[in-house]
PDB file of C-alpha atoms in Angstrom:
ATOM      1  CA  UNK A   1     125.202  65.643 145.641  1.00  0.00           C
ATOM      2  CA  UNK A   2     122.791  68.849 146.046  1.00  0.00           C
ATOM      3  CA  UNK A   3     120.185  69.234 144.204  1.00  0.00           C
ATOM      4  CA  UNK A   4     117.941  72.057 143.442  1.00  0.00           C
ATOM      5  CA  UNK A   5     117.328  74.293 145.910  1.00  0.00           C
ATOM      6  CA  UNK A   6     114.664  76.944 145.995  1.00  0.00           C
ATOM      7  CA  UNK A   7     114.189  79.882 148.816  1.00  0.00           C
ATOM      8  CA  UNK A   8     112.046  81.079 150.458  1.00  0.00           C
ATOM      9  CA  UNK A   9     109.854  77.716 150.896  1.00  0.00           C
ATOM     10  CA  UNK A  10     106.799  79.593 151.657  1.00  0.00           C
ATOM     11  CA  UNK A  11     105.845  82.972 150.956  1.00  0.00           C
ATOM     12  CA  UNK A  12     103.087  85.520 152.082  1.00  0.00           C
ATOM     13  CA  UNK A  13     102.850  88.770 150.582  1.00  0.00           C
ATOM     14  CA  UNK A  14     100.032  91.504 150.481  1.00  0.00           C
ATOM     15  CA  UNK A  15      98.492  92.674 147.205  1.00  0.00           C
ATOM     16  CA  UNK A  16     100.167  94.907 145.258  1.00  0.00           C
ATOM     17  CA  UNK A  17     103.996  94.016 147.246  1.00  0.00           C
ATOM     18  CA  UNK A  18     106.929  92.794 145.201  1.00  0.00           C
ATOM     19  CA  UNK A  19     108.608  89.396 145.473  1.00  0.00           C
ATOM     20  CA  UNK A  20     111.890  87.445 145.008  1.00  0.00           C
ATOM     21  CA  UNK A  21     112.115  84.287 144.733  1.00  0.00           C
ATOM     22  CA  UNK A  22     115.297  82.422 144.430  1.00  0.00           C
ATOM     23  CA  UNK A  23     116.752  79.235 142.703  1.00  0.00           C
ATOM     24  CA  UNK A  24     119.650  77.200 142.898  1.00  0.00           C
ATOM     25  CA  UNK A  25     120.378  74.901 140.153  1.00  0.00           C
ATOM     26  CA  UNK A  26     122.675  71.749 140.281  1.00  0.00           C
ATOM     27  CA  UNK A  27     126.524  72.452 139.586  1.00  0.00           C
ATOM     28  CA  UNK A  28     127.042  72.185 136.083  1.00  0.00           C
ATOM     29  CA  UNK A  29     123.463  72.468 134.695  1.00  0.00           C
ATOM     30  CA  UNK A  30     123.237  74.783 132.379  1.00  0.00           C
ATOM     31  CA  UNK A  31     119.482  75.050 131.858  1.00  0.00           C
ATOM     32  CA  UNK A  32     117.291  76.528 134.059  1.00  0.00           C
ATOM     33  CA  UNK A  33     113.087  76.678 133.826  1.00  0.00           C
ATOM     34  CA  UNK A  34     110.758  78.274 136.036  1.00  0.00           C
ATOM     35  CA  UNK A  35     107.285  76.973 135.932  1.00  0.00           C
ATOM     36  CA  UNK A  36     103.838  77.918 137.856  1.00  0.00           C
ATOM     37  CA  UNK A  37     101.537  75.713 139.212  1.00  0.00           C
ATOM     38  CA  UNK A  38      98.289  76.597 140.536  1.00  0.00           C
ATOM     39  CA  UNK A  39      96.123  74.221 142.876  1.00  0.00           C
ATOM     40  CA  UNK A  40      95.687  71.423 141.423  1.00  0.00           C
ATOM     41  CA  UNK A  41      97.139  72.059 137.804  1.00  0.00           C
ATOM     42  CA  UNK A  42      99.725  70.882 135.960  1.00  0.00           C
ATOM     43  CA  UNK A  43     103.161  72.885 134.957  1.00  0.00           C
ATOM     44  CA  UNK A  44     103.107  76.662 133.446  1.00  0.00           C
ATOM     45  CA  UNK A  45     105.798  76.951 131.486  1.00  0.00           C
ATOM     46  CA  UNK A  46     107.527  80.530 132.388  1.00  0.00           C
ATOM     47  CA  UNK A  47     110.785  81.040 131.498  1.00  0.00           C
ATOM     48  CA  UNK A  48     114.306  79.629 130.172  1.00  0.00           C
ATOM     49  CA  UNK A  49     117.530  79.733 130.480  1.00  0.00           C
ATOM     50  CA  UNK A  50     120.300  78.311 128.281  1.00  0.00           C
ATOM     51  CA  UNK A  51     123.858  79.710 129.036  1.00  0.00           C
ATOM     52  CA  UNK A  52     124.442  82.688 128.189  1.00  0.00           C
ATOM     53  CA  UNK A  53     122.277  82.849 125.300  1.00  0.00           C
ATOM     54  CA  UNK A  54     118.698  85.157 125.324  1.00  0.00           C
ATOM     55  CA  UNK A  55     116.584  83.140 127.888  1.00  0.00           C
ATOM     56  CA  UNK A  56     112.782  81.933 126.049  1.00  0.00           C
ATOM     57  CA  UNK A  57     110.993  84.021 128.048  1.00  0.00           C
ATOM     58  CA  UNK A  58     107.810  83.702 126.175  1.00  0.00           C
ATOM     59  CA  UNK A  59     105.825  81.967 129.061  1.00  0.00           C
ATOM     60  CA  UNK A  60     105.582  84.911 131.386  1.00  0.00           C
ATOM     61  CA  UNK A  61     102.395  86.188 131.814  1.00  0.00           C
ATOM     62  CA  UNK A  62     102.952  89.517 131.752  1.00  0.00           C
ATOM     63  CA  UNK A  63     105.182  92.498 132.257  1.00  0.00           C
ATOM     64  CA  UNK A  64     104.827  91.927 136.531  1.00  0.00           C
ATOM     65  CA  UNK A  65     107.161  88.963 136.110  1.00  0.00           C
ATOM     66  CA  UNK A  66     110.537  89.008 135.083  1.00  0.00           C
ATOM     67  CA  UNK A  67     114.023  86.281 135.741  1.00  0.00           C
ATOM     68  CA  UNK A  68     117.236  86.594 136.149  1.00  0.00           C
ATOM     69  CA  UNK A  69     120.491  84.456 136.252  1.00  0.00           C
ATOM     70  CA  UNK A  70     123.623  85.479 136.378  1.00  0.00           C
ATOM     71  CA  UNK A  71     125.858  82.802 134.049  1.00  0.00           C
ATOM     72  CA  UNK A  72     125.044  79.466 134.966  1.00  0.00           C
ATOM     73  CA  UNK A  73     124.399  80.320 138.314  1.00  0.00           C
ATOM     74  CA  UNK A  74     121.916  81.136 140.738  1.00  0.00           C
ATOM     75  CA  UNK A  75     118.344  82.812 139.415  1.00  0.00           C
ATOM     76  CA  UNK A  76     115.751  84.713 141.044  1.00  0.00           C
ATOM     77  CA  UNK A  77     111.779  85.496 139.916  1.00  0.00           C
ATOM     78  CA  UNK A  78     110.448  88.909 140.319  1.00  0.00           C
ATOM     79  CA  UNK A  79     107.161  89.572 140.504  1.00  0.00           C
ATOM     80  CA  UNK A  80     105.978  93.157 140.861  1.00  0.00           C
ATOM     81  CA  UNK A  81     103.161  94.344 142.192  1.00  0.00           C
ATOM     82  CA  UNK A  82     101.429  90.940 143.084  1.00  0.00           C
ATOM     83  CA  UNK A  83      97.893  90.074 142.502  1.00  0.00           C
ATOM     84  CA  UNK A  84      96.006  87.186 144.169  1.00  0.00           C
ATOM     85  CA  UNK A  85      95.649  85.366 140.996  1.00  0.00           C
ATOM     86  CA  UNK A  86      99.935  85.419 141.276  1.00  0.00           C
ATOM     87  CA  UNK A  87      99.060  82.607 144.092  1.00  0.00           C
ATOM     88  CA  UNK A  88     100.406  79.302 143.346  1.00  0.00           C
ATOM     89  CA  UNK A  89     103.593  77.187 143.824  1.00  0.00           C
ATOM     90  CA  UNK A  90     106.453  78.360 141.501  1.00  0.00           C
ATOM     91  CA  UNK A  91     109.230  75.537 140.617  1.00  0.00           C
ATOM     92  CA  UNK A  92     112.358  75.674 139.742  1.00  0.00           C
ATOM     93  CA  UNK A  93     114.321  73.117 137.480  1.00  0.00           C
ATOM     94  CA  UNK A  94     117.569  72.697 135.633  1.00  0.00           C
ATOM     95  CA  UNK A  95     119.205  69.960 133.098  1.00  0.00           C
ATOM     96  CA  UNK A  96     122.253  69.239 131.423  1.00  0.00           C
ATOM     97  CA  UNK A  97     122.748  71.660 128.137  1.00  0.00           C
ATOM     98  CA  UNK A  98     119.581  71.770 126.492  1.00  0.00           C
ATOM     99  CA  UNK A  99     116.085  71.124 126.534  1.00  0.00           C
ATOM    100  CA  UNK A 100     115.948  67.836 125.484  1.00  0.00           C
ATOM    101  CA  UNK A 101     117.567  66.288 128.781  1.00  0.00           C
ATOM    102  CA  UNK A 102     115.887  65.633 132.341  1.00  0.00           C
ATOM    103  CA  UNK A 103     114.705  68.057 134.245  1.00  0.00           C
ATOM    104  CA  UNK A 104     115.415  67.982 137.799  1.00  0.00           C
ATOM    105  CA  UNK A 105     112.986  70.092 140.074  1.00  0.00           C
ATOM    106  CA  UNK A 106     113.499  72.039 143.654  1.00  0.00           C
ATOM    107  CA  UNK A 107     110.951  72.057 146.290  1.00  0.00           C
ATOM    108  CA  UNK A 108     108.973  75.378 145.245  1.00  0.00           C
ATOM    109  CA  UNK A 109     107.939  78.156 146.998  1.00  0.00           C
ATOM    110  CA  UNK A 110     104.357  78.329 147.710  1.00  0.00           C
ATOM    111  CA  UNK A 111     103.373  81.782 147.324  1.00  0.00           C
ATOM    112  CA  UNK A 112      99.817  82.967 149.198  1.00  0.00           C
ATOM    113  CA  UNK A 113      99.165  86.439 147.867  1.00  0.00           C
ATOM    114  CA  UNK A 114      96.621  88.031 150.500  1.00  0.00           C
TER     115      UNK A 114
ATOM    116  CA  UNK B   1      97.645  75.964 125.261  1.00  0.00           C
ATOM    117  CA  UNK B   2      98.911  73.019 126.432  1.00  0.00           C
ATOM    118  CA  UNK B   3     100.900  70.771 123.996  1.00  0.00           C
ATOM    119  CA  UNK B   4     100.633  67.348 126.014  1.00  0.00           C
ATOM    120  CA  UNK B   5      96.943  66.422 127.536  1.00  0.00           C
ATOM    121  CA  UNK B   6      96.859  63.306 129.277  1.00  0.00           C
ATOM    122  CA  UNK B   7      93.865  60.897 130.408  1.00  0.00           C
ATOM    123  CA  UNK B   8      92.231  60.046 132.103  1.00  0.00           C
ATOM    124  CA  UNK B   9      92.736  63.392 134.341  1.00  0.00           C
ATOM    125  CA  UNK B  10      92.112  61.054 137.452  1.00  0.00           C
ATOM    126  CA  UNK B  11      92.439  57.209 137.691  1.00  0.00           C
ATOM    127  CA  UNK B  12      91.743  55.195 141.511  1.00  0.00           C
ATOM    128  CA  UNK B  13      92.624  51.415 141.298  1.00  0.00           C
ATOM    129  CA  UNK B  14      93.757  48.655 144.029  1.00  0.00           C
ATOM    130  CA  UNK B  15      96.583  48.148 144.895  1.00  0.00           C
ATOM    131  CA  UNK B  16      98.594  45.182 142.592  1.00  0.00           C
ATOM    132  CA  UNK B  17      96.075  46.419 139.215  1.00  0.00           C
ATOM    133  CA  UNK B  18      97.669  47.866 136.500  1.00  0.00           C
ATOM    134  CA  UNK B  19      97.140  51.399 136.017  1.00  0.00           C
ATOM    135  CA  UNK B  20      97.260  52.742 132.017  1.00  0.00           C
ATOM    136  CA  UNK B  21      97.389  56.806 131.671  1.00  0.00           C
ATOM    137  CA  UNK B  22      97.375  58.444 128.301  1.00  0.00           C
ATOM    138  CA  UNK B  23      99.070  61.940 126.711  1.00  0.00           C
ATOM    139  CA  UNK B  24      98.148  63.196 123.454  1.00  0.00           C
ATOM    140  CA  UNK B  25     100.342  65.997 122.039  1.00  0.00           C
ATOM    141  CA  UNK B  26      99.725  68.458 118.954  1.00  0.00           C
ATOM    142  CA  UNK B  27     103.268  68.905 117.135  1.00  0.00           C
ATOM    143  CA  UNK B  28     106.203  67.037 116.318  1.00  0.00           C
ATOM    144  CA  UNK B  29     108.411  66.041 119.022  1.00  0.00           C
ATOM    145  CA  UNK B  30     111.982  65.209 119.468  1.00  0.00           C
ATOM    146  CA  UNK B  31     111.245  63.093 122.629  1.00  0.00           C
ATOM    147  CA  UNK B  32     108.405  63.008 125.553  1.00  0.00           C
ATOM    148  CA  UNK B  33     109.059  62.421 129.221  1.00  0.00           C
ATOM    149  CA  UNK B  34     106.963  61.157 131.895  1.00  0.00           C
ATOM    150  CA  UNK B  35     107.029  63.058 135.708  1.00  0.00           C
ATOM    151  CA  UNK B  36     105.818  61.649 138.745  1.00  0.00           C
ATOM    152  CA  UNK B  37     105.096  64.298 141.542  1.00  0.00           C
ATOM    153  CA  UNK B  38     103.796  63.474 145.301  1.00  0.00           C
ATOM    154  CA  UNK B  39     103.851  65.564 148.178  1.00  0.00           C
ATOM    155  CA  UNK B  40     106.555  63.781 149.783  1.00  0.00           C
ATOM    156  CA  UNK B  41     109.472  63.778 146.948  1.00  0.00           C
ATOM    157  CA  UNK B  42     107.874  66.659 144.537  1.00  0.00           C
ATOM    158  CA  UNK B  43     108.384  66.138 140.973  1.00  0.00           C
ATOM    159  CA  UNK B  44     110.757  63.703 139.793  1.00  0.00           C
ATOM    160  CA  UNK B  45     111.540  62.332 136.190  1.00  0.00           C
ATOM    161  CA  UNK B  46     110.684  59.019 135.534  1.00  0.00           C
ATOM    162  CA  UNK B  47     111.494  57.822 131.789  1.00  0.00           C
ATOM    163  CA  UNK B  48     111.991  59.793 128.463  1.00  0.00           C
ATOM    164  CA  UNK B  49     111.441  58.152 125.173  1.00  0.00           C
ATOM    165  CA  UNK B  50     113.095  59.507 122.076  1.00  0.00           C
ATOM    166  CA  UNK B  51     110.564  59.847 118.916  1.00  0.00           C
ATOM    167  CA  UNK B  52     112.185  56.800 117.032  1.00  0.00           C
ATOM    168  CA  UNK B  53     111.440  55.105 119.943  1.00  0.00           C
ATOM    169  CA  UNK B  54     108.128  53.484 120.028  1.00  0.00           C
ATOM    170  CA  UNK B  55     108.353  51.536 123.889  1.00  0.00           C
ATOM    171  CA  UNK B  56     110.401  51.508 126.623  1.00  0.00           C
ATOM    172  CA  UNK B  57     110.570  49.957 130.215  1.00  0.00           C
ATOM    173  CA  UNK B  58     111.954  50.914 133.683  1.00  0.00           C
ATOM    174  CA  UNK B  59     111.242  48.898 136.085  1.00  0.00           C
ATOM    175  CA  UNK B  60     107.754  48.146 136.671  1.00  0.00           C
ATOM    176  CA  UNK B  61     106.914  51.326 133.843  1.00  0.00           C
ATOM    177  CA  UNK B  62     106.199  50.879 130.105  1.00  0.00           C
ATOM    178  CA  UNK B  63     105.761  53.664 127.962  1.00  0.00           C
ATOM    179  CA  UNK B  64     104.880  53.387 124.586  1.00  0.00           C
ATOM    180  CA  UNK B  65     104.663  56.078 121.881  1.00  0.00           C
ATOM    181  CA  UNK B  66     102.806  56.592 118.758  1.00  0.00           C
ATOM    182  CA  UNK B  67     104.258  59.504 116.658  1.00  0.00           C
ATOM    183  CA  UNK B  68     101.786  58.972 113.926  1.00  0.00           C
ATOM    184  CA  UNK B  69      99.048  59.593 116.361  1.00  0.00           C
ATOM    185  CA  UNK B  70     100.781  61.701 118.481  1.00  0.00           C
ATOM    186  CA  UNK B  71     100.120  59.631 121.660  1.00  0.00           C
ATOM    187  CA  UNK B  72     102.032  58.130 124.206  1.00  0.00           C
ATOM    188  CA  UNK B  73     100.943  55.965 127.263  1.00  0.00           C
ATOM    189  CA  UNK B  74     102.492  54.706 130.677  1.00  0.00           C
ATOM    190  CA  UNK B  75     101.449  51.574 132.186  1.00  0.00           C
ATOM    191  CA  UNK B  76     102.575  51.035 136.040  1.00  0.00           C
ATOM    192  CA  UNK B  77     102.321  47.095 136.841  1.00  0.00           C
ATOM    193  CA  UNK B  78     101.609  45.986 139.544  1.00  0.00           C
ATOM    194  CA  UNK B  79     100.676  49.202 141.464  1.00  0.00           C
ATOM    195  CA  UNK B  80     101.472  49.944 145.449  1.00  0.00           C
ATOM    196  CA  UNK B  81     100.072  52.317 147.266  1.00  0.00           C
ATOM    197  CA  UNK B  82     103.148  54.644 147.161  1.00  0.00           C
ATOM    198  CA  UNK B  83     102.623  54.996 143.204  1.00  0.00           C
ATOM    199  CA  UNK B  84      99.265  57.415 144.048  1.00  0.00           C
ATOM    200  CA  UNK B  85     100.838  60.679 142.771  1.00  0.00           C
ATOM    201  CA  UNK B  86     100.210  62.929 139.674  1.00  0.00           C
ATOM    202  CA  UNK B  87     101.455  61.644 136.380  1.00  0.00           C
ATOM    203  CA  UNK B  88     102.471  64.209 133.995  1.00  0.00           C
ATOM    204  CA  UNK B  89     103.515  63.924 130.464  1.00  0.00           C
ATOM    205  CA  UNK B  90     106.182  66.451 128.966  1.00  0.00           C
ATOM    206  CA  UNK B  91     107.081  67.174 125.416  1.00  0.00           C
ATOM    207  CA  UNK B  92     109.717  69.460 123.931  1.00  0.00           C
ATOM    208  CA  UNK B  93     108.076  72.647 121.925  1.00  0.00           C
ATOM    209  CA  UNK B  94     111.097  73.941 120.117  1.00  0.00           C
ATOM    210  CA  UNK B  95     113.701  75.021 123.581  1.00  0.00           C
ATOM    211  CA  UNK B  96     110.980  74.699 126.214  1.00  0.00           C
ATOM    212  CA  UNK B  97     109.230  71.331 127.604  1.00  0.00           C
ATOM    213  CA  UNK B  98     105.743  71.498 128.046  1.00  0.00           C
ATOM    214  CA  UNK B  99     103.615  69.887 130.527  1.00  0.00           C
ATOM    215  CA  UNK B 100     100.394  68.271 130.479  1.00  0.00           C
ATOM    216  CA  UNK B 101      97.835  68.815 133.511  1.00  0.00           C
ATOM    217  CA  UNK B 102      98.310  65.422 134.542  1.00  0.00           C
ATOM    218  CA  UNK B 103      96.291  62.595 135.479  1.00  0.00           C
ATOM    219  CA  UNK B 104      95.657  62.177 139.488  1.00  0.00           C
ATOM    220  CA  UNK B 105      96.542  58.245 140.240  1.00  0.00           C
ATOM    221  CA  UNK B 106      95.205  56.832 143.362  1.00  0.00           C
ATOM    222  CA  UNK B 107      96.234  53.024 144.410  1.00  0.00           C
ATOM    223  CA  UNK B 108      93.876  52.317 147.032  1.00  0.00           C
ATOM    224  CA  UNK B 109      95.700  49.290 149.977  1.00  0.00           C
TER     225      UNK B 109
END
């Protein structure tokens, strides 16, 4: 079957532009994370989402960024206003109900902030 | 800051050693996973180990884990060339899983 899907694969912006970036999770998984990961770094943490309950959204790093999903559906990242240091790859991943269950991760999009 | 840390942060061996990477983690888990990402299949999951758990095997993986000193390891047997990729350890922190930076594996042919 599909698995996660993220869009747009790459993604150049100038400083100071907005940004959407997009996630499909797998039918049926109702958990969704996004994550950062600069060069060479392990996994930010950024966000959560469980359902329809309040998504954890105590990993974003500041007001720029905010997430979205509509049910259990599709999500998209928003960051305003990008800075350089907003350069990195950001993953998507979703899992069964919970947090506690594996996490299965898209591609990324590699976003080069000029 | 980070609640898993693994080690070494990068390991090179030949290929057919046995490669051994750490994670140490600060609170009380419910379980810890393992990840595997490479440039050609991204991250993928690779075994989770509940916390009254204290080893488990997949193949040619073993992880163990120590709850009283909050440290879990994962030995690859027998390593190939195609098992150079990042290794990251992940534990739960209340609803979120958090990632360690990873240790860098390179199996040299």
């Amino acid at each position: 079957g599909a698995g996660v899907s993220q869009s747009p694969s790459n993604k150049v912006t100038e400083k100071g532009k907005d940004v959407e970036l997009r996630c499909d999770p797998i039918s049926g998984h109702t958990a969704l994370y996004w994550y950062r990961q600069r060069l060479g770094q392990g996994l930010e943490f950024l966000i959560y989402f469980q359902g329809n309950s309040a998504p954890d959204k105590s990993g974003l790093p500041s007001d720029r960024f905010s997430a979205e999903r509509t049910g259990e559906s599709v999500s998209t990242l928003t960051i305003q206003r990008t800075q350089q240091e907003d350069s990195a790859v950001y993953l998507c991943a979703s899992s069964l109900a919970g947090p506690y269950n594996e996490q299965f991760f898209g591609p990324g999009t590699r976003l080069t902030v000029l | 800051s980070q609640q898993g840390e693994e080690d070494p942060q990068a390991l090179s061996i030949q290929e057919g050693e046995n490669a051994t990477m750490n994670c140490s983690y600060k609170t009380s888990i419910n379980n810890l996973q393992w990840y595997r990402q490479n440039s050609g299949r991204g991250l993928v999951h690779l075994i989770l180990i509940r916390s009254n758990e204290r080893e488990k095997h997949s193949g040619r993986l073993r992880v163990t884990l120590d709850t009283s000193k909050k440290s879990s390891s994962l030995l690859i047997t027998a390593s190939r060339a195609a098992d150079t990729a990042s290794y990251f350890c992940a534990t739960d922190g209340g609803f979120k899983t958090i990632f360690g930076a990873g240790t860098r594996l390179f199996v040299k042919a």
